[in-house]
Coordinates of C-alpha atoms (C1' of nucleotides) in Angstrom, one line a residue:
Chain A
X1 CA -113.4 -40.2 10.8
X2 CA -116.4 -41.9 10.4
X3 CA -115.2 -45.3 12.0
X4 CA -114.4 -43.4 15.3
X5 CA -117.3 -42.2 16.4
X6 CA -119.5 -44.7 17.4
X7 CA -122.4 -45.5 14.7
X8 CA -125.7 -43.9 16.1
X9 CA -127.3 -47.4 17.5
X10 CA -130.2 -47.5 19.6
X11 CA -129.8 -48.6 23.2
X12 CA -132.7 -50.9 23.0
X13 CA -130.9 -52.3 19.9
X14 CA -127.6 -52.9 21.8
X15 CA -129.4 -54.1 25.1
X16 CA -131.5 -56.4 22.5
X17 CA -127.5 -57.9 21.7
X18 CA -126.7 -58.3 25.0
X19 CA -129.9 -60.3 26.6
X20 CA -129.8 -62.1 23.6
X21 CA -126.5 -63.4 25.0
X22 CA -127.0 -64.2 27.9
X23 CA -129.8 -66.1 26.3
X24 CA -128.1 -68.3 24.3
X25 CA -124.8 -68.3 26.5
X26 CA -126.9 -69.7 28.9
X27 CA -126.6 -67.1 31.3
X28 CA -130.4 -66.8 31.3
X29 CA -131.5 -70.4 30.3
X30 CA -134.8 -71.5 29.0
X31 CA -137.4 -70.9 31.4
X32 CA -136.1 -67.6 33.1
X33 CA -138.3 -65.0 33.7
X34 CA -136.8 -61.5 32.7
X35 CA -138.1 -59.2 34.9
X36 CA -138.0 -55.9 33.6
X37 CA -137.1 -54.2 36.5
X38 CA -133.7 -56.1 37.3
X39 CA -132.6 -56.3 33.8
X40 CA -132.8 -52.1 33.7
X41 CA -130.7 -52.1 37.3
X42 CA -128.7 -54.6 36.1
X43 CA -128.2 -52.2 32.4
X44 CA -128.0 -49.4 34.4
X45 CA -131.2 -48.1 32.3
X46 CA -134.8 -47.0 32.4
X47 CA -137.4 -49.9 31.5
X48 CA -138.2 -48.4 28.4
X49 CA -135.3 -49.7 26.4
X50 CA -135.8 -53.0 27.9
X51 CA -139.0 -53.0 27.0
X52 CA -138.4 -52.3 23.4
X53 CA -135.0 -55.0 23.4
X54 CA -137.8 -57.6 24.8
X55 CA -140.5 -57.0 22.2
X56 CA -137.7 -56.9 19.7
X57 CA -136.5 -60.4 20.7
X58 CA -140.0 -61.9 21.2
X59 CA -140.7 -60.9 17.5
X60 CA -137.7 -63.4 16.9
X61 CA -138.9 -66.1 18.8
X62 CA -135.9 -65.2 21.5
X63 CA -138.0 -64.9 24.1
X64 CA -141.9 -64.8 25.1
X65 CA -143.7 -62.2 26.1
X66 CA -147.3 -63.2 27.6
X67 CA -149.5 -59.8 28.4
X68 CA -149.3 -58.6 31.8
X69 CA -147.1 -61.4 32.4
X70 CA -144.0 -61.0 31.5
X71 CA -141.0 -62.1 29.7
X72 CA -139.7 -65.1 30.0
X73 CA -136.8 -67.5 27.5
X74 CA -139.3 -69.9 25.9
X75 CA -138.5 -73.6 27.1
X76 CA -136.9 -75.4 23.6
X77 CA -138.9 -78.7 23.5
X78 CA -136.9 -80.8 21.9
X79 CA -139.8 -81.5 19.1
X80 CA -139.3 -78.3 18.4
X81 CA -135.8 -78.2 18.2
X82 CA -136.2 -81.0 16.1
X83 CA -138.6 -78.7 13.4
X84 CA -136.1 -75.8 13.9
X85 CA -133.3 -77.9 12.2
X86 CA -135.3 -79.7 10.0
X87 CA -135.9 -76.3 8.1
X88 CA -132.4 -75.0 9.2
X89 CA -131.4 -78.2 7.1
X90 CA -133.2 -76.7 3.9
X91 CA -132.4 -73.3 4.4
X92 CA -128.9 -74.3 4.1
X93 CA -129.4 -77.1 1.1
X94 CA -130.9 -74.5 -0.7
X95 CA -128.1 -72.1 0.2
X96 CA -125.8 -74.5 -1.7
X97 CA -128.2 -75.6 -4.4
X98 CA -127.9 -72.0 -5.3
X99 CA -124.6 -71.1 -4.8
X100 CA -123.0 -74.0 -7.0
X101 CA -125.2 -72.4 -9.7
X102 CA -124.1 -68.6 -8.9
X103 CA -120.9 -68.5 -7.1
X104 CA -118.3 -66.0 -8.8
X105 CA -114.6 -66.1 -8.5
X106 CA -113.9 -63.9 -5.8
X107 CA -116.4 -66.2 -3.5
X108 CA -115.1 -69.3 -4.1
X109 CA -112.1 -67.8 -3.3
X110 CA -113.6 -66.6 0.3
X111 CA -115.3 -70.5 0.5
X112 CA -111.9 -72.2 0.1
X113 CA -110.3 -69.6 2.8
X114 CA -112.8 -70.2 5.2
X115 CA -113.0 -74.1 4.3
X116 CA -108.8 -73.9 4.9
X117 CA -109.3 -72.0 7.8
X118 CA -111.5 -74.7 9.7
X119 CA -108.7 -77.0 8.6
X120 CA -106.6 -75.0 10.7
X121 CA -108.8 -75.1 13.6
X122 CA -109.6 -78.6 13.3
X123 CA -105.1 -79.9 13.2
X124 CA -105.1 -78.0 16.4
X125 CA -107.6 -80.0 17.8
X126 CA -110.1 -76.1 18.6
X127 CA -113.2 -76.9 18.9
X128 CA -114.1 -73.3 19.9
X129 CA -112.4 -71.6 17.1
X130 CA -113.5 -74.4 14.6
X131 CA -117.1 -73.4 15.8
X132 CA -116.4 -69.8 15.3
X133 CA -114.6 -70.4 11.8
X134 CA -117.6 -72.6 11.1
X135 CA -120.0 -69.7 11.4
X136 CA -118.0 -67.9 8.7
X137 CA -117.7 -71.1 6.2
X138 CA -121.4 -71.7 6.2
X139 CA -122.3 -67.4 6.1
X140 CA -119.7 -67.8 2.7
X141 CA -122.4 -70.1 1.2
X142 CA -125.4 -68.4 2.3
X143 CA -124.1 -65.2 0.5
X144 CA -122.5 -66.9 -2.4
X145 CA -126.2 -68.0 -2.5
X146 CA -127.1 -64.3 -4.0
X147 CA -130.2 -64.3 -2.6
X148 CA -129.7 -61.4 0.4
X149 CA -133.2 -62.7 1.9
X150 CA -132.0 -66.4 2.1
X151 CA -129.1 -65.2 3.5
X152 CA -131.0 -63.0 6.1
X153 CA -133.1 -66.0 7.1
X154 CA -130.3 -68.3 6.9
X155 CA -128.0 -66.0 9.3
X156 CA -131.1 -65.8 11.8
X157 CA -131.8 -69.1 12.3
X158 CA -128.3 -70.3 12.4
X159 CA -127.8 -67.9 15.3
X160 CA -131.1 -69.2 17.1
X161 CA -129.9 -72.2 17.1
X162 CA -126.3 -71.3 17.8
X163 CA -126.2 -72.3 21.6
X164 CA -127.6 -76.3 20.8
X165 CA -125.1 -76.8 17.9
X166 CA -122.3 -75.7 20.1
X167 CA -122.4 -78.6 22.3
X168 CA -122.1 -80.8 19.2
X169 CA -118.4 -79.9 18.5
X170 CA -117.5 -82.0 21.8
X171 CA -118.8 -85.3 21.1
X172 CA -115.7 -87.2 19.4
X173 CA -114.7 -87.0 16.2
X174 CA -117.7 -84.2 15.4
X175 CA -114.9 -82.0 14.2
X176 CA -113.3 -84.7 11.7
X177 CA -116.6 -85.8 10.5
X178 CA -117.5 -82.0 10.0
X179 CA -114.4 -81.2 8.2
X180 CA -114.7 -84.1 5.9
X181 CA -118.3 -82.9 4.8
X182 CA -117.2 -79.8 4.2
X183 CA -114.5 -80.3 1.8
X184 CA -117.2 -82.6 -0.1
X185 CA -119.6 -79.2 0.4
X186 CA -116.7 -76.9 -1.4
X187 CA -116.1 -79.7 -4.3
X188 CA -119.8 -79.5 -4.9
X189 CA -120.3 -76.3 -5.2
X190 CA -117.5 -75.5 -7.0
X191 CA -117.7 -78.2 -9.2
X192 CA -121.2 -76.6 -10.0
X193 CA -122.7 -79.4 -9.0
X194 CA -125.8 -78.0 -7.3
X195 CA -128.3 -81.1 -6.4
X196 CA -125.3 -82.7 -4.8
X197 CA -124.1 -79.4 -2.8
X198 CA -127.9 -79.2 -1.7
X199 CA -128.0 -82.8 -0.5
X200 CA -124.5 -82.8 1.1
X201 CA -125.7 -79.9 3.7
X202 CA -128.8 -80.8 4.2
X203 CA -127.5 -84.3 5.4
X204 CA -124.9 -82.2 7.1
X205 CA -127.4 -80.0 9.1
X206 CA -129.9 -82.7 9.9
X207 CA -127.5 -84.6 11.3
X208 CA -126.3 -82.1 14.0
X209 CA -130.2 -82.0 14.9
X210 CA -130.4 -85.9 15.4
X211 CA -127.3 -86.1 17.2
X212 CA -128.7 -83.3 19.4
X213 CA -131.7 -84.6 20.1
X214 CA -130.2 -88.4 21.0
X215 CA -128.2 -86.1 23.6
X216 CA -131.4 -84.3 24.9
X217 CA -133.0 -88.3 25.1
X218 CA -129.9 -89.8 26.8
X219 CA -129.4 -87.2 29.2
X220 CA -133.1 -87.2 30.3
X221 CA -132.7 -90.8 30.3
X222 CA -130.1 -90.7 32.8
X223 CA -131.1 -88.0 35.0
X224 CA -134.9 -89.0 34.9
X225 CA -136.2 -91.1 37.6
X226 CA -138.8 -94.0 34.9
X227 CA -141.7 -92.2 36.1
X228 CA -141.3 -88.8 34.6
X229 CA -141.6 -90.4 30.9
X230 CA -144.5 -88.4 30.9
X231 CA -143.5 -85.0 32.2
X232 CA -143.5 -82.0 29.7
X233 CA -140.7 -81.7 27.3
X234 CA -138.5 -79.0 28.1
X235 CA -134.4 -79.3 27.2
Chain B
X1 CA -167.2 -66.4 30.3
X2 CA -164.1 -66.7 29.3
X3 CA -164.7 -66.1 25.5
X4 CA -166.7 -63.1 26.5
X5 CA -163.6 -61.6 27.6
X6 CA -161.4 -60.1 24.9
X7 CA -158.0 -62.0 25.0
X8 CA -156.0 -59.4 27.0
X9 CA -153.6 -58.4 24.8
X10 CA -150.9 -55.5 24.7
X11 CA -152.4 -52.4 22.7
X12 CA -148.8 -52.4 21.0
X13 CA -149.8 -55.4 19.3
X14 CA -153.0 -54.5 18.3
X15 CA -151.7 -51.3 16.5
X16 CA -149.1 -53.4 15.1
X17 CA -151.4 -55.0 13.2
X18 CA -153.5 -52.3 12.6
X19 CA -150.1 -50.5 11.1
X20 CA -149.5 -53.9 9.1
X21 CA -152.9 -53.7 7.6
X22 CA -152.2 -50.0 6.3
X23 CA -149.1 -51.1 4.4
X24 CA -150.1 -54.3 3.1
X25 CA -153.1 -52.9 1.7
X26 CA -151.4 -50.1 0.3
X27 CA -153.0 -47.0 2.5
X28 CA -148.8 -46.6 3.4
X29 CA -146.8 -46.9 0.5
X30 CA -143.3 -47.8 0.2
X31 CA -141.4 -44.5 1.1
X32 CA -144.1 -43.3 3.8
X33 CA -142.7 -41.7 6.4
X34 CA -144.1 -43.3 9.9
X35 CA -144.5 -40.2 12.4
X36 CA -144.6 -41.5 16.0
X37 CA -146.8 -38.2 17.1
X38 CA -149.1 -38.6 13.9
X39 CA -149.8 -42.2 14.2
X40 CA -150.1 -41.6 17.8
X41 CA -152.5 -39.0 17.5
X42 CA -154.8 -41.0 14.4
X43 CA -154.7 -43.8 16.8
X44 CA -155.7 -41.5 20.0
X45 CA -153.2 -42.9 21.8
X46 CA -149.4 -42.1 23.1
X47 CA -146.2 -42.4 21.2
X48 CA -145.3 -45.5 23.8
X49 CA -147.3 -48.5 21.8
X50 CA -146.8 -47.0 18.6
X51 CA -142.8 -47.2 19.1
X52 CA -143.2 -50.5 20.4
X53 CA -145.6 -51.6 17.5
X54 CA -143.2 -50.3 15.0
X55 CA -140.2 -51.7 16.9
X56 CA -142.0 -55.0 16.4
X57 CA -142.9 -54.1 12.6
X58 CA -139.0 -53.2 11.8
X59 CA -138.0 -56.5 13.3
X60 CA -139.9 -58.6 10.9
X61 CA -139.4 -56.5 8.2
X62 CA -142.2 -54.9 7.5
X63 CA -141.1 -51.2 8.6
X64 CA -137.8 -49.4 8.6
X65 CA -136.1 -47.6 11.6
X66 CA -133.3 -45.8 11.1
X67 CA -131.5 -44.3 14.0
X68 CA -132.9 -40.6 14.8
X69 CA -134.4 -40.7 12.0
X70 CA -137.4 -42.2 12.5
X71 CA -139.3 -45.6 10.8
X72 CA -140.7 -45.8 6.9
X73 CA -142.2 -48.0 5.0
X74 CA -139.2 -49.9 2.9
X75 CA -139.2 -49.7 -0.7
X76 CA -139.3 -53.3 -2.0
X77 CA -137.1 -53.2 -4.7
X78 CA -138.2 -55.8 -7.6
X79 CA -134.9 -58.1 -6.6
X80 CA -135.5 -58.0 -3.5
X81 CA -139.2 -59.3 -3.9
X82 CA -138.0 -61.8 -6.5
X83 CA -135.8 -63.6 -3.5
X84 CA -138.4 -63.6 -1.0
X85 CA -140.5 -65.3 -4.1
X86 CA -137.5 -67.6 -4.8
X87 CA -137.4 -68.4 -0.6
X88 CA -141.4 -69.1 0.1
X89 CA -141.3 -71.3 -3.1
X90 CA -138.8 -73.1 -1.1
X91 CA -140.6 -73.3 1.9
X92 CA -143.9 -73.7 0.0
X93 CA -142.4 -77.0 -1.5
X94 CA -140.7 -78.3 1.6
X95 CA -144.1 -78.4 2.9
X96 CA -145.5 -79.9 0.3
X97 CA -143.0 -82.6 0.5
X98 CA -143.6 -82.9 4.1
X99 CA -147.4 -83.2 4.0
X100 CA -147.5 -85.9 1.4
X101 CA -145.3 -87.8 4.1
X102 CA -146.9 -87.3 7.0
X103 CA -150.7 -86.0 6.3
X104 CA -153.5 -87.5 8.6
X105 CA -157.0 -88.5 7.7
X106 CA -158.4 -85.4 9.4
X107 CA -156.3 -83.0 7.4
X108 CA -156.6 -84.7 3.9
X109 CA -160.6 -84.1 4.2
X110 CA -159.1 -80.2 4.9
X111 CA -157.4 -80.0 2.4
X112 CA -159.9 -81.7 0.1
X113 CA -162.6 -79.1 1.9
X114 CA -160.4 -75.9 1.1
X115 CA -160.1 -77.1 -2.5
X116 CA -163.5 -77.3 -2.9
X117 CA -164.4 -74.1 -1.7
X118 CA -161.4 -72.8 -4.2
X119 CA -163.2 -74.2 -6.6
X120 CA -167.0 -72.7 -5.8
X121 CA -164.6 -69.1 -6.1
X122 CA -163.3 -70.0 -9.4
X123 CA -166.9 -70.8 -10.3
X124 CA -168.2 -67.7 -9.3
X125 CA -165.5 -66.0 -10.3
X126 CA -165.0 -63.9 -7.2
X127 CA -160.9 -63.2 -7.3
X128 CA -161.2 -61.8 -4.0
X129 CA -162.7 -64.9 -2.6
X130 CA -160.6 -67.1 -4.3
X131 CA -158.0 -65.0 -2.8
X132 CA -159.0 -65.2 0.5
X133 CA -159.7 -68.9 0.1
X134 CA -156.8 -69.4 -1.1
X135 CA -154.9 -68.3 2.1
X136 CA -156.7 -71.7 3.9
X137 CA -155.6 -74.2 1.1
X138 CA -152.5 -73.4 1.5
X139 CA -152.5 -73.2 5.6
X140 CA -154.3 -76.4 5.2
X141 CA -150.6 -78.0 3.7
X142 CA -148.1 -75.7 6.2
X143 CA -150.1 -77.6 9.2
X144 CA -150.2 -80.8 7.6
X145 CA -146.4 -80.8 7.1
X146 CA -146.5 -81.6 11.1
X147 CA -143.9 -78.9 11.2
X148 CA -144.9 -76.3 13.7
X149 CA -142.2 -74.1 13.1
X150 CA -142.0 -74.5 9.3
X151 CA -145.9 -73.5 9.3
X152 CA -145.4 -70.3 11.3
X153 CA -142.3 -69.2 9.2
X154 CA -143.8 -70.0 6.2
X155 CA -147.3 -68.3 7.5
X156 CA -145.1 -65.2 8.4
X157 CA -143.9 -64.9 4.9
X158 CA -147.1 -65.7 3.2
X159 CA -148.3 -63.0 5.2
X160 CA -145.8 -60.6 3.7
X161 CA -145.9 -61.0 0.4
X162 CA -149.7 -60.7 0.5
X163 CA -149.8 -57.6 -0.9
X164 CA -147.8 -58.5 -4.1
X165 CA -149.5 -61.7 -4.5
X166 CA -152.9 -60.1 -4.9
X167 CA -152.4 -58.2 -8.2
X168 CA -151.9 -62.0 -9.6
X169 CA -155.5 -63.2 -9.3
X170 CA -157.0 -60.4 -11.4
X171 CA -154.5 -61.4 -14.8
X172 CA -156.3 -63.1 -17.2
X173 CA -157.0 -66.6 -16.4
X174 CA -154.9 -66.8 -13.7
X175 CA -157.4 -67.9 -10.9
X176 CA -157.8 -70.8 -13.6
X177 CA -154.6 -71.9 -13.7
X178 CA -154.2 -71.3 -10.1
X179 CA -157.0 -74.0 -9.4
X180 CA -155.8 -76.7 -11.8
X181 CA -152.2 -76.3 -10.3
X182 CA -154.1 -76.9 -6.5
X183 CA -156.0 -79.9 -8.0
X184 CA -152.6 -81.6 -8.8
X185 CA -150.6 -80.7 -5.7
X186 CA -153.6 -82.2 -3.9
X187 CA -153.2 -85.1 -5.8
X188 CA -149.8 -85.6 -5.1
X189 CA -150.3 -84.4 -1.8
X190 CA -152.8 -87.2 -1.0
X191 CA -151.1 -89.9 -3.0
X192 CA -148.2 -89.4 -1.0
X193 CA -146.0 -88.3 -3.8
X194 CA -143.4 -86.2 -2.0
X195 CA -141.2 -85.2 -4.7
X196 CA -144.1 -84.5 -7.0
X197 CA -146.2 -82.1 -4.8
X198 CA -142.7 -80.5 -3.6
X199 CA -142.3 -79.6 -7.2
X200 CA -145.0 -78.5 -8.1
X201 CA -145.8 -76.3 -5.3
X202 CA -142.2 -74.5 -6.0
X203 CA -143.5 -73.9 -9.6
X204 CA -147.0 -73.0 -8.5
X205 CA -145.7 -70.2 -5.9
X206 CA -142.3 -69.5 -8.5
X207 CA -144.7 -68.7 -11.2
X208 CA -146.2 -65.9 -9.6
X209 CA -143.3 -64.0 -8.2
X210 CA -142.1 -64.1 -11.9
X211 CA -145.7 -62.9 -13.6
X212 CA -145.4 -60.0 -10.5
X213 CA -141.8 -59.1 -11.5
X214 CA -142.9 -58.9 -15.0
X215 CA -146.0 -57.1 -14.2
X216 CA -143.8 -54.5 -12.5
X217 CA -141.2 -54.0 -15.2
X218 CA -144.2 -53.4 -17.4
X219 CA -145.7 -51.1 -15.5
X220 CA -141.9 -49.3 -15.1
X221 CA -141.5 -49.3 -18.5
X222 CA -145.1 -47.6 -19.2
X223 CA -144.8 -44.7 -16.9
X224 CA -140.9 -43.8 -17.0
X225 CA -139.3 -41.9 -19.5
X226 CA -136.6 -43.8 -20.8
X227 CA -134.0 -41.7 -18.9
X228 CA -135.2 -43.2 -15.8
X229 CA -134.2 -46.1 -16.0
X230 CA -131.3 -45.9 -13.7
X231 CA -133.4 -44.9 -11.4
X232 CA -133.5 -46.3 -7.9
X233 CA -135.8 -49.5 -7.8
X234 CA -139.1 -49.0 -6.3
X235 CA -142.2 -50.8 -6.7
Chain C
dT1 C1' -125.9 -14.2 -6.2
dG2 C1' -124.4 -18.3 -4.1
dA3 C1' -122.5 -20.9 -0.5
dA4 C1' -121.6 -21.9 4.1
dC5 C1' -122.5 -21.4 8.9
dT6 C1' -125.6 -20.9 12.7
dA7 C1' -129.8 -20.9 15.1
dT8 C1' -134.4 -22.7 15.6
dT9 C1' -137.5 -26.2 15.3
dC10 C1' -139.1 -30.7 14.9
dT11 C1' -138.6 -35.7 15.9
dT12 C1' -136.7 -39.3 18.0
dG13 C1' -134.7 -41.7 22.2
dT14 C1' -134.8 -42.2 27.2
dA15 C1' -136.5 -41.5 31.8
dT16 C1' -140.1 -41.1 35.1
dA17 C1' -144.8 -41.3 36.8
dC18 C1' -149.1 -43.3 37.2
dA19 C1' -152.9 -46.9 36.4
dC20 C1' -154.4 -51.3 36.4
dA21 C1' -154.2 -56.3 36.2
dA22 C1' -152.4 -60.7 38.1
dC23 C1' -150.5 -63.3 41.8
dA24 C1' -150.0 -64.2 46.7
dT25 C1' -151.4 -64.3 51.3
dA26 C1' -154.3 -64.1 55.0
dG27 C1' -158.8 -64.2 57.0
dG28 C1' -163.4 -65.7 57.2
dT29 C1' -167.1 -68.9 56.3
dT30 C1' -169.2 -73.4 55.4
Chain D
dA1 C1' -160.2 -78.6 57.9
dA2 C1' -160.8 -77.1 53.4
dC3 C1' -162.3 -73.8 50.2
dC4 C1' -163.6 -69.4 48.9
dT5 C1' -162.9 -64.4 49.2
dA6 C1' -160.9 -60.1 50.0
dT7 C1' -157.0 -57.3 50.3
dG8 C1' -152.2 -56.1 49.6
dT9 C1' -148.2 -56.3 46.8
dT10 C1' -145.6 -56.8 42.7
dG11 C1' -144.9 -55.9 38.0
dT12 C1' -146.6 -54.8 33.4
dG13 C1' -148.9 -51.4 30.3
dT14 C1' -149.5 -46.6 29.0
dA15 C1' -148.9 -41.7 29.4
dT16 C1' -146.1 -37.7 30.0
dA17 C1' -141.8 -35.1 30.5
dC18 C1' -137.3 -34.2 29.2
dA19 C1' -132.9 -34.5 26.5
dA20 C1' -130.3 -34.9 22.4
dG21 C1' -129.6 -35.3 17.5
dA22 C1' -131.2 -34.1 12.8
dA23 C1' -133.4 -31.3 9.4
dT24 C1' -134.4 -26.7 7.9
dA25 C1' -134.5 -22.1 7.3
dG26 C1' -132.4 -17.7 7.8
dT27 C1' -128.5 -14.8 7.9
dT28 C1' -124.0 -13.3 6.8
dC29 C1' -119.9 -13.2 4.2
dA30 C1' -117.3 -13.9 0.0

DNA sequence: TGAACTATTCTTGTATACACAACATAGGTT
DNA sequence: AACCTATGTTGTGTATACAAGAATAGTTCA
């Protein structure tokens, strides 16, 4: 009975969801203002929830609220990117560090389904359900982690940074490499072996970053005219 | 004339932190109930900024909404607080780490500065200086990791666990310990030593999560009759 | 006497209205 | 002609009003 009727959720909370979509969809991309106004026509609401889903998602860094200003999606330097996945990158090494030492049964059970799962994705040759399956591998370790505030953190930036490690999956072989360095993920951490689990994803993580930010370098590279070298960074 | 002019800033956030002040220091308990109309009312101003300052305050953790029924004050179970320990040791060290990397001249004579006045504290054995001080020798390492990011997360959670943190300086000889554990991460820190002031800063920051979780089940074993001990954790 | 149901009240969630600050544009002055 | 200023417009920030759900207390029936 319970499952039917819809769980009491604030509006601001589901309008939070939704902006935060379009955000990192791309449907609003980094530099949009959010004008209060249109998003409530466009929600068919008052301002006030709006308001409260924008304050909401400034307090996560989604977006960036400058007093009597307005909201806008913060502009992603790439530097910054850059420090966003260099702590992604530990978050998730010591995700594993702790999970090789705590993992029961039942979750290395859940690690190897997920871990076959991408497998499944990856012989199809799916980068978009690899990504999605990829979200549940990695959320396997952060729980297995049993530490419920890692795993909070972990969760939070991993979706922040969701719509820049998406575009990884395309570049060749990404999907091969990833599913190698997985299976040598799962054998650590089963294997107990917790330095090695640690180092694997952090090298794993950090990696994506890089590769992201040689992207964010070539494209401007290309699309640049010389003297813009200077310009401000913005992705 | 631009100083002279109070940095116009939404009255939301101002209350927030007023409301973050309450808790941290303990004038809110774990368990308070947050009325909208009271607050309202001891702040003289309408329900609207409160709702958005708690909105803001629930998002990072530091206040509980549940639908219809209205925002408290969470109770930090002991677990709970011993993974948020286990997490800023992490971040603590990764910092560490980072600084003895990358540290500039500039920042070495802060760090060496902030020591120093640590160490006039100790002297005068003024815990709530020492404290406070503190607070800067450590902000003096999250910005010298040259990690923007990693310095405001780590900030944040410094920030929350402030209140927990605080008990520690008045245990015997801790504020001693505390220095001669700074003089070595300095050390370290200076001599470029990654691993070393990594290390050390986990144990340093470990340390007191573990005295405070022991300090708790003391204090739980004093005061509750030994029935209660199933009782629902609260600190 | 106790339990369950109903009605009342209180609090949250949303909408609307108003005030004020920031930006843009146009006009005047140097 | 360029710059400064004044005014109008737009949009945020706060207050108030209203609606709906939850808690509570009172009443009725078993």
């Amino acid at each position: 009975m319970q499952a039917l009727t819809p769980p009491p959720v604030r509006l601001s909370e589901q309008l939070g969801e939704s902006i935060e979509e379009r955000i990192v969809t791309g449907v609003y991309p980094p530099g949009t203002r959010l004008d209060e106004q249109e998003l409530a026509e466009s929600f068919g609401v008052s301002r006030t929830p709006i308001r409260e889903a924008l304050i909401q998602l400034a307090s996560i860094g989604l977006v960036e609220i400058r007093p009597r200003r307005g909201a806008t999606v913060p502009e992603m330097a790439p530097d910054r990117l850059c420090e966003m996945f260099e702590v992604m990158a530990e978050l998730e090494a010591m995700c594993g560090r702790l999970a090789a030492r705590r993992i029961l049964p039942a979750e290395q059970a859940r690690l190897l389904e997920a871990h076959q799962a991408c497998e499944a994705a990856r012989q199809a040759g799916d980068p978009d359900l690899y990504y999605q399956l990829n979200e549940v591998f990695h959320r396997a370790i952060y729980d297995a982690s049993h530490n419920g505030f890692l795993a909070e953190q972990a969760t939070a930036l991993h979706r922040r940074l969701r719509p820049f490690r998406r575009l990884q999956l395309r570049v060749r072989n990404r999907m091969n490499t990833s599913f190698s360095e997985h299976a040598a993920i799962v054998e650590a951490i089963i294997g107990g072996d917790s330095e090695k689990a640690g180092s694997m994803l952090r090298t794993h993580v950090i990696v994506q970053g890089e590769r992201f930010t040689d992207l964010v370098a070539t494209l401007r590279q290309m699309h640049n005219p010389p003297e813009a070298e200077l310009a401000p960074a913005a992705v």
